[in-house]
């Protein structure tokens, strides 16, 4: 093994390049590899605190190192892999016999390598023969993906390299806070900021919104959940002030005639009434976006996508970009910032309920034939589409629901909406298997916990937010008791008499993935392991035989058969508001009860996702030991809430206890909570899973309704 290994950060989709050196003097002292930033286009040697401290977890004392099986007394005991895998295969077989194939289910994640995600989808379909597989990316990228597929005919988060943004003069940032969620990305916005061209849309004055201070641009602070209307207003100004690119619309799009009447109805003063954003600011922002269209980008994040109208809102953002003539033109564009480390690759190769590898549809007969041939099975033996994550998780243990579940790469007890109900569902299962490297809150409900490898202990590929495939490399040996999922799947497949091959070797699985993806939208067939190792820029689609990949998509044509992008005439579903996301109040009087506020949830720089990794890193924990409720001082005063004092948040689903922090960065009608924490601080105990986006099945993470009240400090200690 070479002394220092070139790899990428384990966490987010920016996939900052790093070097891990287990042999340096520092490594010797600290007991884990030394991390150094590595020059690479996305991060240019920079990283955030999570990346710098990531290697600490390789030596964590809380690492899982042996399979844990729950005994009849309810306690976990270490067992051998042989016993663990026999038991798992036995339980899955029994559940299939008892309830049918769809009685077993798999829940994956966007942190898995391409090879593991691909193999997991294959394992579900032909070893377990179930349609019931979905993954945490449903809570992440599904609205943006659905909108891009619908409008552009292909979903690659950024259809251009991140470095293209370096030359931008104007960037519209819709519900995305990269200053905290991808700090090294912010360097690519510097040029636009210098030109006063950042337009940040966020109900909070986030770290990213603060970049618009001192002439950096403008911050629009809409009522949460009203972005669709705001985007219709911006598009209205573009059309009515003659700023649309008529020639581009004529050559490259369809659907303008259907869109124009929708836009007519949303003049800025009307939009102001719904969104609270002043009409003059809407006009100013629209003109800023149109000032120099060969230098303008429109980017979305979870703030506009994680809503029950998230797909339509993302479509409205694409419409705006198309009206301005941006997508598919060098030096301008539309994109969404993918979140998880392999959020992009993880949504391409078959973890999704309705999908086969290469971004193929599981209901398309030609796709089924192609993939079945690669897998060596009959197309008729492939199950049909399964159910999306919320439905899978809300029917656990129920009639026709999943009875025996394998969670591999998600911590649903923290990350999924209505997490209290999810926990009850897990409890109702006949058997739950959780694979993780740390004992997660979800593992607490498991019957069997299997220890897997961390990023720096495994080999594989990841696809970053710009659609570039990267090599993840092994820098250290794994602890003796841990195994990787490819091996686990190979062992289980054998025990389940599965057809086809389940290789434990990542390079072999990648070769198969290439073949399975060939001819699909996300075509990896031309990308070789050798090219990846040589550091070639491997952007998909890269069909076999093509000399190179596709750093910039859509230059000649969009992904639809006619090569054109579609302007989708999206409109709010009810007057003003898309769908009222507020939960049904228990009692009528709660409707107007004092303290009923809009809850938005999101992220801190120092914590990652469910926190199962970053809560164990000492310096990150010290910086952000828990959740804090961000609340406006005027609202706090009206409710008798002091800065730093405990508050209770309730919704019909559950309650959360946290300290308050008074801040004028948030609107008076809105409060903000991060979702990284466990126990009484679990934000998702409050979040509803009752309504989802009709296209993407995204729940409403960003605009719920909660009641907030001051809490007597004694009430906290219970
Ligand atoms: N530190 C850190 N970084 C991460 C992650 C992490 O957990 N921690 N996770 C990674 C993942 S998986 C993802 S998906 C990305 C997410 O990255 P982002 O999309 O940047 O993250 P969020 O904080 O979820 O939401 C962004 C912003 O949306 C705003 N927002 C909330 N509601 C609304 C609304 O109705 N309208 C508008 N316009 N804005 C709204 C919030 O105030 C917030 O500032 O981050 C990735 N990077
Ligand atoms: N309220 C609210 N909820 C949200 C969001 C929000 O903004 N607000 N954001 C949503 C978003 S964007 C996302 S992406 C989800 C994430 O939600 P989760 O899936 O709950 O988050 P993670 O912490 O990434 O969970 C991954 C788990 O898998 C483990 N793990 C990591 N890598 C591997 C691997 O290679 N193999 C295996 N077997 N395990 C691994 C980690 O240790 C961790 O326990 O949360 C969603 N939930
Ligand atoms: S920005 Fe993302 S990839 Fe880069 S160091 Fe931070 S967590 Fe890692
Ligand atoms: Mo995400």
mmCIF file of C-alpha atoms in Angstrom, residues 34-195:
data_model
loop_
_atom_site.group_PDB
_atom_site.id
_atom_site.type_symbol
_atom_site.label_atom_id
_atom_site.label_comp_id
_atom_site.label_asym_id
_atom_site.label_seq_id
_atom_site.Cartn_x
_atom_site.Cartn_y
_atom_site.Cartn_z
ATOM 1 C CA UNK A 34 -3.209 12.573 8.249
ATOM 2 C CA UNK A 35 -5.591 14.424 5.937
ATOM 3 C CA UNK A 36 -4.276 16.897 3.385
ATOM 4 C CA UNK A 37 -6.225 18.883 0.835
ATOM 5 C CA UNK A 38 -5.477 17.907 -2.756
ATOM 6 C CA UNK A 39 -5.626 20.168 -5.765
ATOM 7 C CA UNK A 40 -8.724 19.344 -7.760
ATOM 8 C CA UNK A 41 -11.115 21.526 -9.783
ATOM 9 C CA UNK A 42 -14.016 21.416 -7.312
ATOM 10 C CA UNK A 43 -12.115 22.249 -4.108
ATOM 11 C CA UNK A 44 -8.642 23.435 -5.208
ATOM 12 C CA UNK A 45 -7.083 22.026 -2.084
ATOM 13 C CA UNK A 46 -9.727 23.473 0.219
ATOM 14 C CA UNK A 47 -12.028 21.503 2.478
ATOM 15 C CA UNK A 48 -14.508 22.213 5.251
ATOM 16 C CA UNK A 49 -14.185 21.210 8.894
ATOM 17 C CA UNK A 50 -15.944 17.941 8.243
ATOM 18 C CA UNK A 51 -13.459 16.927 5.590
ATOM 19 C CA UNK A 52 -10.414 17.951 7.630
ATOM 20 C CA UNK A 53 -11.575 15.901 10.615
ATOM 21 C CA UNK A 54 -12.997 12.935 8.682
ATOM 22 C CA UNK A 55 -10.115 10.536 9.341
ATOM 23 C CA UNK A 56 -10.665 10.723 13.098
ATOM 24 C CA UNK A 57 -13.557 8.287 12.666
ATOM 25 C CA UNK A 58 -11.241 5.614 11.271
ATOM 26 C CA UNK A 59 -9.930 5.183 14.810
ATOM 27 C CA UNK A 60 -13.195 5.780 16.630
ATOM 28 C CA UNK A 61 -13.654 3.657 19.739
ATOM 29 C CA UNK A 62 -17.356 3.334 18.968
ATOM 30 C CA UNK A 63 -16.680 1.522 15.701
ATOM 31 C CA UNK A 64 -18.758 -1.629 15.115
ATOM 32 C CA UNK A 65 -16.441 -4.596 14.634
ATOM 33 C CA UNK A 66 -18.595 -7.713 14.869
ATOM 34 C CA UNK A 67 -22.136 -8.711 13.823
ATOM 35 C CA UNK A 68 -24.632 -8.147 16.643
ATOM 36 C CA UNK A 69 -27.664 -10.404 16.962
ATOM 37 C CA UNK A 70 -30.527 -9.640 19.319
ATOM 38 C CA UNK A 71 -31.342 -12.523 21.613
ATOM 39 C CA UNK A 72 -34.669 -13.584 23.090
ATOM 40 C CA UNK A 73 -33.888 -11.408 26.125
ATOM 41 C CA UNK A 74 -33.670 -8.353 23.872
ATOM 42 C CA UNK A 75 -29.920 -7.891 24.328
ATOM 43 C CA UNK A 76 -27.407 -7.813 21.472
ATOM 44 C CA UNK A 77 -24.665 -10.427 21.365
ATOM 45 C CA UNK A 78 -21.676 -10.693 19.071
ATOM 46 C CA UNK A 79 -21.980 -13.557 16.610
ATOM 47 C CA UNK A 80 -19.821 -14.864 13.778
ATOM 48 C CA UNK A 81 -20.438 -13.747 10.211
ATOM 49 C CA UNK A 82 -21.495 -17.295 9.388
ATOM 50 C CA UNK A 83 -24.243 -17.230 12.007
ATOM 51 C CA UNK A 84 -25.277 -13.689 11.083
ATOM 52 C CA UNK A 85 -25.587 -14.336 7.355
ATOM 53 C CA UNK A 86 -27.335 -17.692 7.801
ATOM 54 C CA UNK A 87 -29.848 -16.019 10.062
ATOM 55 C CA UNK A 88 -30.400 -13.079 7.724
ATOM 56 C CA UNK A 89 -30.902 -15.308 4.687
ATOM 57 C CA UNK A 90 -33.210 -17.553 6.727
ATOM 58 C CA UNK A 91 -35.360 -14.650 7.912
ATOM 59 C CA UNK A 92 -35.642 -13.205 4.400
ATOM 60 C CA UNK A 93 -36.650 -16.595 3.009
ATOM 61 C CA UNK A 94 -39.211 -17.096 5.760
ATOM 62 C CA UNK A 95 -40.733 -13.660 5.203
ATOM 63 C CA UNK A 96 -41.004 -14.316 1.468
ATOM 64 C CA UNK A 97 -42.746 -17.619 2.115
ATOM 65 C CA UNK A 98 -45.102 -16.072 4.599
ATOM 66 C CA UNK A 99 -45.953 -12.752 2.963
ATOM 67 C CA UNK A 100 -44.853 -13.038 -0.646
ATOM 68 C CA UNK A 101 -41.858 -11.411 -2.301
ATOM 69 C CA UNK A 102 -42.914 -7.871 -1.412
ATOM 70 C CA UNK A 103 -42.899 -8.763 2.269
ATOM 71 C CA UNK A 104 -39.163 -8.112 2.201
ATOM 72 C CA UNK A 105 -37.642 -4.715 1.557
ATOM 73 C CA UNK A 106 -34.385 -2.829 1.151
ATOM 74 C CA UNK A 107 -33.610 0.773 2.065
ATOM 75 C CA UNK A 108 -30.390 2.168 0.578
ATOM 76 C CA UNK A 109 -28.557 5.456 0.630
ATOM 77 C CA UNK A 110 -26.790 8.095 -1.421
ATOM 78 C CA UNK A 111 -23.549 7.568 0.457
ATOM 79 C CA UNK A 112 -22.991 4.132 -1.098
ATOM 80 C CA UNK A 113 -20.466 3.790 -3.906
ATOM 81 C CA UNK A 114 -21.845 3.232 -7.410
ATOM 82 C CA UNK A 115 -20.911 -0.428 -7.171
ATOM 83 C CA UNK A 116 -22.762 -0.965 -3.894
ATOM 84 C CA UNK A 117 -25.817 0.989 -5.019
ATOM 85 C CA UNK A 118 -25.923 -0.955 -8.279
ATOM 86 C CA UNK A 119 -25.480 -4.297 -6.587
ATOM 87 C CA UNK A 120 -28.102 -3.460 -3.956
ATOM 88 C CA UNK A 121 -30.706 -2.807 -6.653
ATOM 89 C CA UNK A 122 -29.781 -6.025 -8.399
ATOM 90 C CA UNK A 123 -29.820 -7.960 -5.135
ATOM 91 C CA UNK A 124 -33.308 -6.703 -4.286
ATOM 92 C CA UNK A 125 -34.692 -7.562 -7.722
ATOM 93 C CA UNK A 126 -33.147 -10.960 -8.416
ATOM 94 C CA UNK A 127 -31.947 -12.370 -5.084
ATOM 95 C CA UNK A 128 -34.860 -11.189 -2.922
ATOM 96 C CA UNK A 129 -37.212 -10.915 -5.942
ATOM 97 C CA UNK A 130 -38.861 -7.894 -4.336
ATOM 98 C CA UNK A 131 -40.036 -4.620 -5.832
ATOM 99 C CA UNK A 132 -39.692 -2.993 -2.404
ATOM 100 C CA UNK A 133 -36.490 -1.013 -2.616
ATOM 101 C CA UNK A 134 -36.040 2.719 -2.229
ATOM 102 C CA UNK A 135 -33.473 4.947 -0.553
ATOM 103 C CA UNK A 136 -32.825 8.165 1.316
ATOM 104 C CA UNK A 137 -32.198 10.089 -1.924
ATOM 105 C CA UNK A 138 -35.984 10.174 -2.189
ATOM 106 C CA UNK A 139 -35.835 12.739 0.624
ATOM 107 C CA UNK A 140 -33.044 14.594 -1.118
ATOM 108 C CA UNK A 141 -32.838 14.870 -4.884
ATOM 109 C CA UNK A 142 -36.150 13.403 -6.043
ATOM 110 C CA UNK A 143 -37.948 16.671 -6.842
ATOM 111 C CA UNK A 144 -35.007 18.191 -8.680
ATOM 112 C CA UNK A 145 -34.483 14.920 -10.545
ATOM 113 C CA UNK A 146 -38.141 14.637 -11.554
ATOM 114 C CA UNK A 147 -38.184 18.223 -12.784
ATOM 115 C CA UNK A 148 -34.977 17.861 -14.793
ATOM 116 C CA UNK A 149 -36.226 14.662 -16.399
ATOM 117 C CA UNK A 150 -39.524 16.288 -17.251
ATOM 118 C CA UNK A 151 -38.109 19.544 -18.609
ATOM 119 C CA UNK A 152 -34.654 18.663 -19.919
ATOM 120 C CA UNK A 153 -35.046 14.935 -20.559
ATOM 121 C CA UNK A 154 -32.063 14.047 -18.368
ATOM 122 C CA UNK A 155 -31.091 14.479 -14.738
ATOM 123 C CA UNK A 156 -27.466 15.341 -14.180
ATOM 124 C CA UNK A 157 -27.397 17.710 -11.186
ATOM 125 C CA UNK A 158 -24.911 20.127 -12.685
ATOM 126 C CA UNK A 159 -24.818 19.536 -16.444
ATOM 127 C CA UNK A 160 -21.550 21.493 -16.531
ATOM 128 C CA UNK A 161 -18.287 21.455 -14.521
ATOM 129 C CA UNK A 162 -18.354 23.420 -11.266
ATOM 130 C CA UNK A 163 -15.463 25.542 -12.550
ATOM 131 C CA UNK A 164 -17.712 27.012 -15.263
ATOM 132 C CA UNK A 165 -19.221 29.072 -12.450
ATOM 133 C CA UNK A 166 -15.883 30.818 -11.957
ATOM 134 C CA UNK A 167 -16.708 33.110 -14.860
ATOM 135 C CA UNK A 168 -20.321 33.761 -13.854
ATOM 136 C CA UNK A 169 -21.528 37.324 -13.369
ATOM 137 C CA UNK A 170 -24.956 36.475 -12.041
ATOM 138 C CA UNK A 171 -26.050 33.440 -10.042
ATOM 139 C CA UNK A 172 -29.560 32.821 -8.733
ATOM 140 C CA UNK A 173 -29.300 30.600 -5.628
ATOM 141 C CA UNK A 174 -32.720 29.177 -4.794
ATOM 142 C CA UNK A 175 -33.031 27.582 -1.359
ATOM 143 C CA UNK A 176 -29.424 26.535 -1.169
ATOM 144 C CA UNK A 177 -26.898 27.463 1.485
ATOM 145 C CA UNK A 178 -23.529 26.307 0.132
ATOM 146 C CA UNK A 179 -21.623 28.605 2.503
ATOM 147 C CA UNK A 180 -22.549 26.010 5.162
ATOM 148 C CA UNK A 181 -23.346 22.909 3.145
ATOM 149 C CA UNK A 182 -20.396 23.023 0.701
ATOM 150 C CA UNK A 183 -18.003 25.706 1.911
ATOM 151 C CA UNK A 184 -15.248 25.181 -0.700
ATOM 152 C CA UNK A 185 -17.884 25.604 -3.423
ATOM 153 C CA UNK A 186 -18.281 29.245 -2.474
ATOM 154 C CA UNK A 187 -14.991 30.147 -4.191
ATOM 155 C CA UNK A 188 -16.766 29.492 -7.495
ATOM 156 C CA UNK A 189 -19.317 32.207 -6.635
ATOM 157 C CA UNK A 190 -16.693 34.833 -5.847
ATOM 158 C CA UNK A 191 -16.604 36.352 -9.337
ATOM 159 C CA UNK A 192 -20.384 36.791 -9.404
ATOM 160 C CA UNK A 193 -20.303 38.291 -5.905
ATOM 161 C CA UNK A 194 -17.650 40.779 -6.973
ATOM 162 C CA UNK A 195 -19.972 41.793 -9.799
#
